[in-house]
Short mmCIF file of C-alpha atoms in Angstrom, two decimals:
data_model
loop_
_atom_site.label_atom_id
_atom_site.label_comp_id
_atom_site.label_asym_id
_atom_site.label_seq_id
_atom_site.Cartn_x
_atom_site.Cartn_y
_atom_site.Cartn_z
CA MET A 24 31.33 29.30 -26.91
CA LYS A 25 34.35 30.61 -28.78
CA ALA A 26 33.71 31.48 -32.42
CA ALA A 27 35.30 33.30 -35.34
CA ARG A 28 32.97 35.85 -36.88
CA PHE A 29 32.84 38.19 -39.84
CA GLU A 30 31.32 41.36 -38.39
CA GLN A 31 31.06 42.82 -41.88
CA PRO A 32 33.04 42.45 -45.11
CA GLY A 33 36.72 42.84 -44.32
CA GLN A 34 36.37 42.58 -40.54
CA ALA A 35 37.03 39.30 -38.70
CA VAL A 36 37.23 38.66 -34.95
CA VAL A 37 37.45 35.74 -32.54
CA THR A 38 34.84 36.27 -29.88
CA THR A 39 32.50 34.58 -27.42
CA VAL A 40 28.88 33.94 -28.39
CA PRO A 41 26.04 31.93 -26.81
CA ASP A 42 26.07 28.19 -27.39
CA PRO A 43 23.62 27.20 -30.16
CA THR A 44 20.58 25.09 -29.30
CA PRO A 45 19.39 22.34 -31.64
CA GLY A 46 15.77 22.37 -32.77
CA PRO A 47 13.64 19.20 -32.79
CA ASP A 48 15.02 18.05 -36.15
CA ASP A 49 18.62 19.17 -35.56
CA VAL A 50 21.91 17.70 -34.45
CA LEU A 51 24.38 19.68 -32.33
CA ILE A 52 27.95 18.92 -33.36
CA LYS A 53 31.07 19.69 -31.37
CA VAL A 54 33.47 20.78 -34.11
CA HIS A 55 36.83 18.99 -34.23
CA ALA A 56 38.15 20.24 -37.58
CA ALA A 57 37.08 22.98 -39.98
CA GLY A 58 38.80 24.20 -43.12
CA ILE A 59 39.02 27.50 -44.98
CA CYS A 60 37.59 27.39 -48.49
CA GLY A 61 38.10 29.92 -51.26
CA THR A 62 34.44 30.77 -50.81
CA ASP A 63 35.22 31.90 -47.25
CA LEU A 64 37.66 34.41 -48.66
CA HIS A 65 35.00 35.67 -51.07
CA ILE A 66 32.60 36.03 -48.11
CA PHE A 67 35.25 37.91 -46.13
CA LYS A 68 35.64 40.33 -49.03
CA GLY A 69 31.88 40.74 -49.50
CA GLU A 70 31.92 38.98 -52.87
CA TYR A 71 29.42 36.21 -52.11
CA GLU A 72 25.81 35.61 -51.03
CA ALA A 73 26.31 36.00 -47.28
CA LYS A 74 24.54 37.60 -44.33
CA TYR A 75 26.54 39.55 -41.74
CA PRO A 76 27.47 39.29 -38.94
CA LEU A 77 28.30 35.65 -39.70
CA ILE A 78 30.21 32.75 -38.22
CA PRO A 79 31.65 31.22 -41.41
CA GLY A 80 32.87 27.69 -41.98
CA HIS A 81 31.20 25.03 -44.14
CA GLU A 82 33.90 22.33 -44.36
CA PHE A 83 33.84 20.56 -41.02
CA SER A 84 33.63 17.40 -38.97
CA GLY A 85 32.99 16.62 -35.35
CA GLU A 86 31.16 14.69 -32.69
CA VAL A 87 27.43 14.68 -31.92
CA VAL A 88 26.81 16.12 -28.44
CA ALA A 89 23.02 16.61 -28.53
CA VAL A 90 20.07 15.73 -30.76
CA GLY A 91 16.57 17.13 -31.14
CA ALA A 92 13.47 15.23 -30.10
CA ASN A 93 12.66 14.10 -33.67
CA VAL A 94 16.17 12.90 -34.58
CA ARG A 95 16.26 9.15 -35.22
CA ASN A 96 19.49 8.29 -37.02
CA PHE A 97 22.15 9.85 -34.79
CA ARG A 98 23.04 9.72 -31.14
CA VAL A 99 25.47 11.43 -28.80
CA GLY A 100 29.05 10.34 -29.54
CA ASP A 101 28.60 9.69 -33.28
CA ARG A 102 31.42 10.93 -35.51
CA VAL A 103 29.96 12.98 -38.36
CA THR A 104 30.28 15.61 -41.03
CA GLY A 105 27.57 17.76 -42.57
CA ASP A 106 26.33 19.04 -45.90
CA PRO A 107 26.13 22.82 -45.38
CA ASN A 108 23.43 23.28 -48.01
CA ILE A 109 19.93 23.12 -46.52
CA PRO A 110 17.16 22.97 -49.16
CA CYS A 111 13.52 23.68 -48.39
CA ASN A 112 12.36 20.41 -50.04
CA ARG A 113 9.17 22.19 -51.16
CA CYS A 114 10.00 24.48 -54.09
CA ASP A 115 9.89 23.46 -57.77
CA TYR A 116 13.65 22.86 -57.88
CA CYS A 117 13.61 20.59 -54.85
CA GLN A 118 10.62 18.71 -56.27
CA ARG A 119 12.69 18.09 -59.42
CA ASN A 120 15.55 16.72 -57.29
CA GLU A 121 17.64 19.84 -57.88
CA PRO A 122 18.16 20.89 -54.24
CA ASN A 123 21.37 22.81 -54.92
CA GLN A 124 19.21 25.25 -56.92
CA CYS A 125 16.55 25.47 -54.18
CA ALA A 126 14.71 28.78 -54.33
CA ASN A 127 14.82 29.06 -50.54
CA ILE A 128 18.17 27.45 -49.79
CA GLU A 129 20.06 28.24 -46.60
CA ASN A 130 23.77 27.56 -46.24
CA ILE A 131 25.69 26.83 -43.07
CA GLY A 132 28.59 29.25 -42.93
CA VAL A 133 27.05 31.53 -45.55
CA THR A 134 23.51 32.50 -44.57
CA LEU A 135 23.52 30.59 -41.25
CA ASN A 136 26.22 30.45 -38.60
CA GLY A 137 28.87 27.90 -39.46
CA ALA A 138 31.63 25.73 -38.10
CA PHE A 139 34.46 28.10 -37.20
CA ALA A 140 33.17 27.71 -33.67
CA GLU A 141 33.10 25.17 -30.90
CA TYR A 142 29.63 23.98 -31.88
CA VAL A 143 27.46 24.03 -35.00
CA VAL A 144 23.80 23.08 -35.51
CA VAL A 145 22.96 20.95 -38.55
CA PRO A 146 19.60 19.46 -39.61
CA GLU A 147 19.58 15.67 -39.30
CA SER A 148 18.86 15.40 -43.04
CA CYS A 149 22.26 17.01 -43.74
CA VAL A 150 24.37 14.94 -41.30
CA PHE A 151 26.50 11.98 -42.42
CA SER A 152 28.43 9.38 -40.47
CA ILE A 153 32.17 9.32 -41.15
CA GLY A 154 32.94 5.94 -39.58
CA ASP A 155 36.61 5.69 -38.69
CA LEU A 156 37.77 8.56 -40.93
CA SER A 157 39.99 11.05 -39.15
CA TYR A 158 38.34 14.36 -38.37
CA ARG A 159 41.01 16.02 -40.52
CA ALA A 160 40.02 13.95 -43.55
CA ALA A 161 36.29 14.21 -42.90
CA ALA A 162 36.48 18.01 -42.93
CA LEU A 163 37.50 17.70 -46.60
CA VAL A 164 34.48 15.64 -47.63
CA GLU A 165 32.48 18.76 -48.56
CA PRO A 166 34.90 20.03 -51.23
CA LEU A 167 35.20 16.51 -52.62
CA ALA A 168 31.40 16.27 -52.78
CA CYS A 169 31.49 19.44 -54.93
CA VAL A 170 33.90 17.69 -57.29
CA VAL A 171 31.69 14.60 -57.44
CA TRP A 172 28.66 16.71 -58.38
CA GLY A 173 30.71 18.39 -61.10
CA LEU A 174 31.76 15.02 -62.50
CA LEU A 175 28.11 14.03 -62.77
CA GLN A 176 27.41 17.31 -64.56
CA VAL A 177 30.28 17.05 -67.02
CA GLN A 178 29.53 13.38 -67.79
CA ILE A 179 33.10 12.23 -68.30
CA GLN A 180 33.45 9.26 -70.64
CA PRO A 181 35.96 6.40 -70.23
CA GLY A 182 39.21 7.35 -71.92
CA ASP A 183 38.55 11.09 -71.98
CA THR A 184 41.50 13.44 -71.60
CA ALA A 185 41.35 16.31 -69.15
CA LEU A 186 43.18 19.54 -68.42
CA ILE A 187 42.87 21.26 -65.04
CA LEU A 188 43.75 24.94 -64.74
CA GLY A 189 44.92 25.48 -61.17
CA ALA A 190 46.62 23.06 -58.76
CA GLY A 191 45.21 24.32 -55.48
CA PRO A 192 43.30 21.99 -53.14
CA MET A 193 40.35 21.71 -55.54
CA GLY A 194 42.67 21.08 -58.47
CA CYS A 195 44.34 18.27 -56.55
CA LEU A 196 40.95 16.73 -55.73
CA LEU A 197 39.97 17.05 -59.40
CA VAL A 198 43.14 15.23 -60.49
CA GLN A 199 42.31 12.20 -58.39
CA SER A 200 38.59 12.21 -59.09
CA LEU A 201 38.92 12.56 -62.86
CA LYS A 202 41.30 9.61 -62.93
CA GLN A 203 38.96 7.53 -60.78
CA ALA A 204 36.10 8.46 -63.13
CA GLY A 205 37.93 7.05 -66.16
CA ALA A 206 40.10 9.81 -67.63
CA SER A 207 43.08 8.39 -69.50
CA GLN A 208 45.16 11.56 -69.22
CA VAL A 209 44.89 14.31 -66.59
CA VAL A 210 47.19 17.30 -67.10
CA ILE A 211 47.33 20.20 -64.66
CA THR A 212 48.80 23.71 -64.79
CA ASP A 213 49.70 26.22 -62.11
CA VAL A 214 52.02 29.16 -61.49
CA ALA A 215 53.57 27.44 -58.44
CA PRO A 216 56.03 24.59 -59.12
CA TRP A 217 55.61 23.12 -55.63
CA ARG A 218 51.84 22.82 -56.15
CA LEU A 219 52.51 20.97 -59.37
CA GLU A 220 54.77 18.61 -57.46
CA LEU A 221 51.91 17.80 -55.07
CA ALA A 222 49.53 17.25 -58.00
CA ALA A 223 52.05 14.87 -59.58
CA GLN A 224 52.31 12.92 -56.32
CA LEU A 225 48.52 12.61 -56.30
CA GLY A 226 48.41 11.15 -59.80
CA ALA A 227 48.55 13.88 -62.45
CA SER A 228 49.68 12.46 -65.79
CA ALA A 229 51.70 15.59 -66.53
CA THR A 230 52.22 19.02 -64.99
CA VAL A 231 52.82 22.28 -66.83
CA LEU A 232 54.05 25.52 -65.35
CA ALA A 233 51.71 28.38 -66.23
CA ASP A 234 54.26 30.70 -67.79
CA ALA A 235 55.17 31.89 -71.25
CA GLY A 236 55.78 28.32 -72.42
CA GLU A 237 52.45 26.94 -71.20
CA ALA A 238 50.58 26.99 -74.51
CA ALA A 239 53.36 25.22 -76.41
CA ALA A 240 53.74 22.58 -73.70
CA LEU A 241 50.01 21.84 -73.71
CA ARG A 242 49.97 21.58 -77.50
CA ARG A 243 52.74 18.99 -77.34
CA LEU A 244 50.79 16.96 -74.79
CA ALA A 245 47.48 17.20 -76.65
CA PRO A 246 47.84 18.50 -80.22
CA ASP A 247 44.09 18.34 -80.84
CA GLY A 248 43.12 19.56 -77.38
CA PHE A 249 41.46 17.91 -74.40
CA ASN A 250 37.98 16.44 -74.05
CA ILE A 251 37.47 18.32 -70.79
CA VAL A 252 39.11 21.55 -69.66
CA VAL A 253 38.22 22.63 -66.12
CA ASP A 254 38.97 25.96 -64.50
CA ALA A 255 39.76 25.50 -60.82
CA THR A 256 41.08 29.02 -60.25
CA GLY A 257 37.98 31.21 -60.30
CA ILE A 258 39.99 33.80 -62.26
CA PRO A 259 38.05 34.99 -65.33
CA ALA A 260 41.20 35.55 -67.40
CA VAL A 261 42.29 31.96 -66.72
CA LEU A 262 38.84 30.59 -67.52
CA GLU A 263 38.96 32.36 -70.88
CA THR A 264 42.11 30.42 -71.83
CA ALA A 265 40.23 27.13 -71.43
CA PHE A 266 38.75 27.59 -74.89
CA ASN A 267 42.25 27.51 -76.38
CA TYR A 268 42.78 23.92 -75.24
CA VAL A 269 39.43 22.14 -75.65
CA LYS A 270 39.04 19.82 -78.61
CA PRO A 271 35.98 19.73 -80.90
CA ARG A 272 32.90 18.36 -79.11
CA GLY A 273 34.70 18.92 -75.83
CA LYS A 274 33.54 20.55 -72.62
CA VAL A 275 34.68 23.61 -70.70
CA TRP A 276 33.86 23.03 -67.04
CA VAL A 277 33.35 26.19 -64.96
CA PHE A 278 34.25 24.94 -61.48
CA GLY A 279 36.19 27.76 -59.81
CA VAL A 280 34.22 30.46 -58.01
CA THR A 281 34.61 33.89 -59.59
CA PRO A 282 33.53 37.02 -57.69
CA ARG A 283 29.88 37.86 -58.26
CA GLY A 284 29.31 40.22 -61.15
CA THR A 285 32.55 39.42 -62.99
CA LEU A 286 32.41 38.58 -66.67
CA ALA A 287 34.45 36.21 -68.80
CA HIS A 288 34.56 36.35 -72.59
CA PHE A 289 34.46 33.32 -74.84
CA PRO A 290 34.85 32.77 -78.60
CA ALA A 291 31.20 32.30 -79.58
CA TYR A 292 32.03 31.13 -83.10
CA GLU A 293 34.36 28.42 -81.77
CA VAL A 294 31.67 27.18 -79.39
CA PHE A 295 29.27 26.99 -82.35
CA ARG A 296 31.73 25.51 -84.87
CA LYS A 297 33.25 22.90 -82.57
CA ASP A 298 30.05 21.75 -80.85
CA LEU A 299 31.49 22.79 -77.50
CA LYS A 300 29.64 22.57 -74.21
CA ILE A 301 30.07 24.98 -71.30
CA VAL A 302 29.23 23.14 -68.08
CA GLY A 303 28.72 24.75 -64.69
CA SER A 304 28.60 22.93 -61.37
CA PHE A 305 27.48 24.60 -58.16
CA ALA A 306 28.14 23.19 -54.70
CA VAL A 307 26.85 19.67 -54.05
CA ASN A 308 23.73 17.77 -55.01
CA ARG A 309 23.25 14.73 -52.78
CA THR A 310 26.87 13.70 -53.34
CA PHE A 311 28.16 13.40 -49.76
CA PRO A 312 27.82 9.58 -49.60
CA GLN A 313 29.90 9.17 -52.76
CA ALA A 314 32.58 11.55 -51.48
CA ILE A 315 32.79 9.75 -48.12
CA ALA A 316 33.11 6.40 -49.92
CA LEU A 317 35.95 7.73 -52.10
CA VAL A 318 37.91 8.87 -49.05
CA GLN A 319 37.18 5.76 -46.98
CA SER A 320 38.32 3.48 -49.81
CA GLY A 321 41.55 5.40 -50.34
CA ALA A 322 40.60 6.18 -53.94
CA VAL A 323 41.02 9.90 -53.16
CA GLN A 324 43.61 11.14 -50.69
CA VAL A 325 42.68 14.32 -48.87
CA GLU A 326 45.01 14.66 -45.88
CA PRO A 327 48.08 15.49 -48.05
CA LEU A 328 46.25 18.70 -48.97
CA ILE A 329 46.39 20.06 -45.41
CA SER A 330 49.34 22.46 -45.34
CA HIS A 331 48.53 24.42 -42.17
CA GLU A 332 46.78 23.53 -38.91
CA LEU A 333 45.91 26.25 -36.42
CA PRO A 334 43.84 26.70 -33.26
CA LEU A 335 40.67 28.74 -33.64
CA ASP A 336 42.37 31.66 -31.83
CA GLY A 337 44.56 31.90 -34.93
CA PHE A 338 41.61 32.46 -37.25
CA CYS A 339 42.77 35.84 -38.53
CA ASP A 340 46.24 34.41 -39.14
CA GLY A 341 44.61 31.57 -41.07
CA LEU A 342 42.75 34.03 -43.28
CA GLU A 343 46.00 35.84 -44.00
CA ILE A 344 47.74 32.56 -44.88
CA ALA A 345 44.86 31.45 -47.10
CA ALA A 346 44.85 34.74 -48.97
CA ASN A 347 48.56 35.44 -49.32
CA ASP A 348 50.93 32.62 -48.36
CA PRO A 349 52.37 31.14 -51.57
CA LYS A 350 52.99 27.85 -49.77
CA ARG A 351 49.43 27.28 -48.59
CA VAL A 352 47.13 24.54 -49.81
CA LYS A 353 44.39 23.81 -47.26
CA ILE A 354 44.24 25.59 -43.91
CA GLN A 355 42.38 23.80 -41.14
CA PHE A 356 41.46 24.80 -37.62
CA GLN A 357 41.67 22.07 -34.99
CA LEU A 358 39.31 22.67 -32.10
#
């Protein structure tokens, strides 16, 4: 089969590899759509927990073409997506229903070959039906499931106000999801005016250009600060500014993925004095069904986030666009 592969950090190729074979508990999926995530860029740069050589790709959808002997819930022809996180279901974390912290976790597209290929193998326990969702939309269920898990972590309350730092694809999913979860005001900032326009179209209460006037504009919108401030950039210097805008007893939500080993500084006295909470959220935690329901109902729109569609042969071009094109949002490969 044709596949895109990271040979080592910084080296990507499109090549031919043997077709994968499903085990007795696995489903073989013919990939129809797969999207580049910021995590894929970290993997390409060697900044994430990956094994090389690696076929990346963990945001995907497709059609079942074969099932293992023990598979009971899926059959050939089913339209599906998959949770790329495969817990062991035996360690202490899994036994406490914390599978995203599994001590032995494997990840499709990170430690196992992923979906930037014609076929991908997924355990039945991680496969989900997408009904009549388009393959394009279904390939965005995984990032939305990450947002849903974060919402459960941050425990938003009805009427809370929220500020999102970064209006990329995750920021735009956060806008919609925070509003659906009960936020009364969702403000978003970014350095790119056209990204702010997209966020406004998707329901942001207000948008603020991240320039020299940002702080004053945010103070006018929320003089006492916001209940929740979420970093969706993964840039430590941006995350540090979150503490400037969170109100007493508020929460700073660390959502964006920073490179491993980087540090961010925070005002310890302010955290103490204002009863602040710093909340992290990693990947997903049994939140695929909720994410699928949000997309199927129309509560969250995902297809407007797709800015570029390429064939798999254009994988290296897609990486370049994702890393450097100022007009990119979500890049997908259509197989």
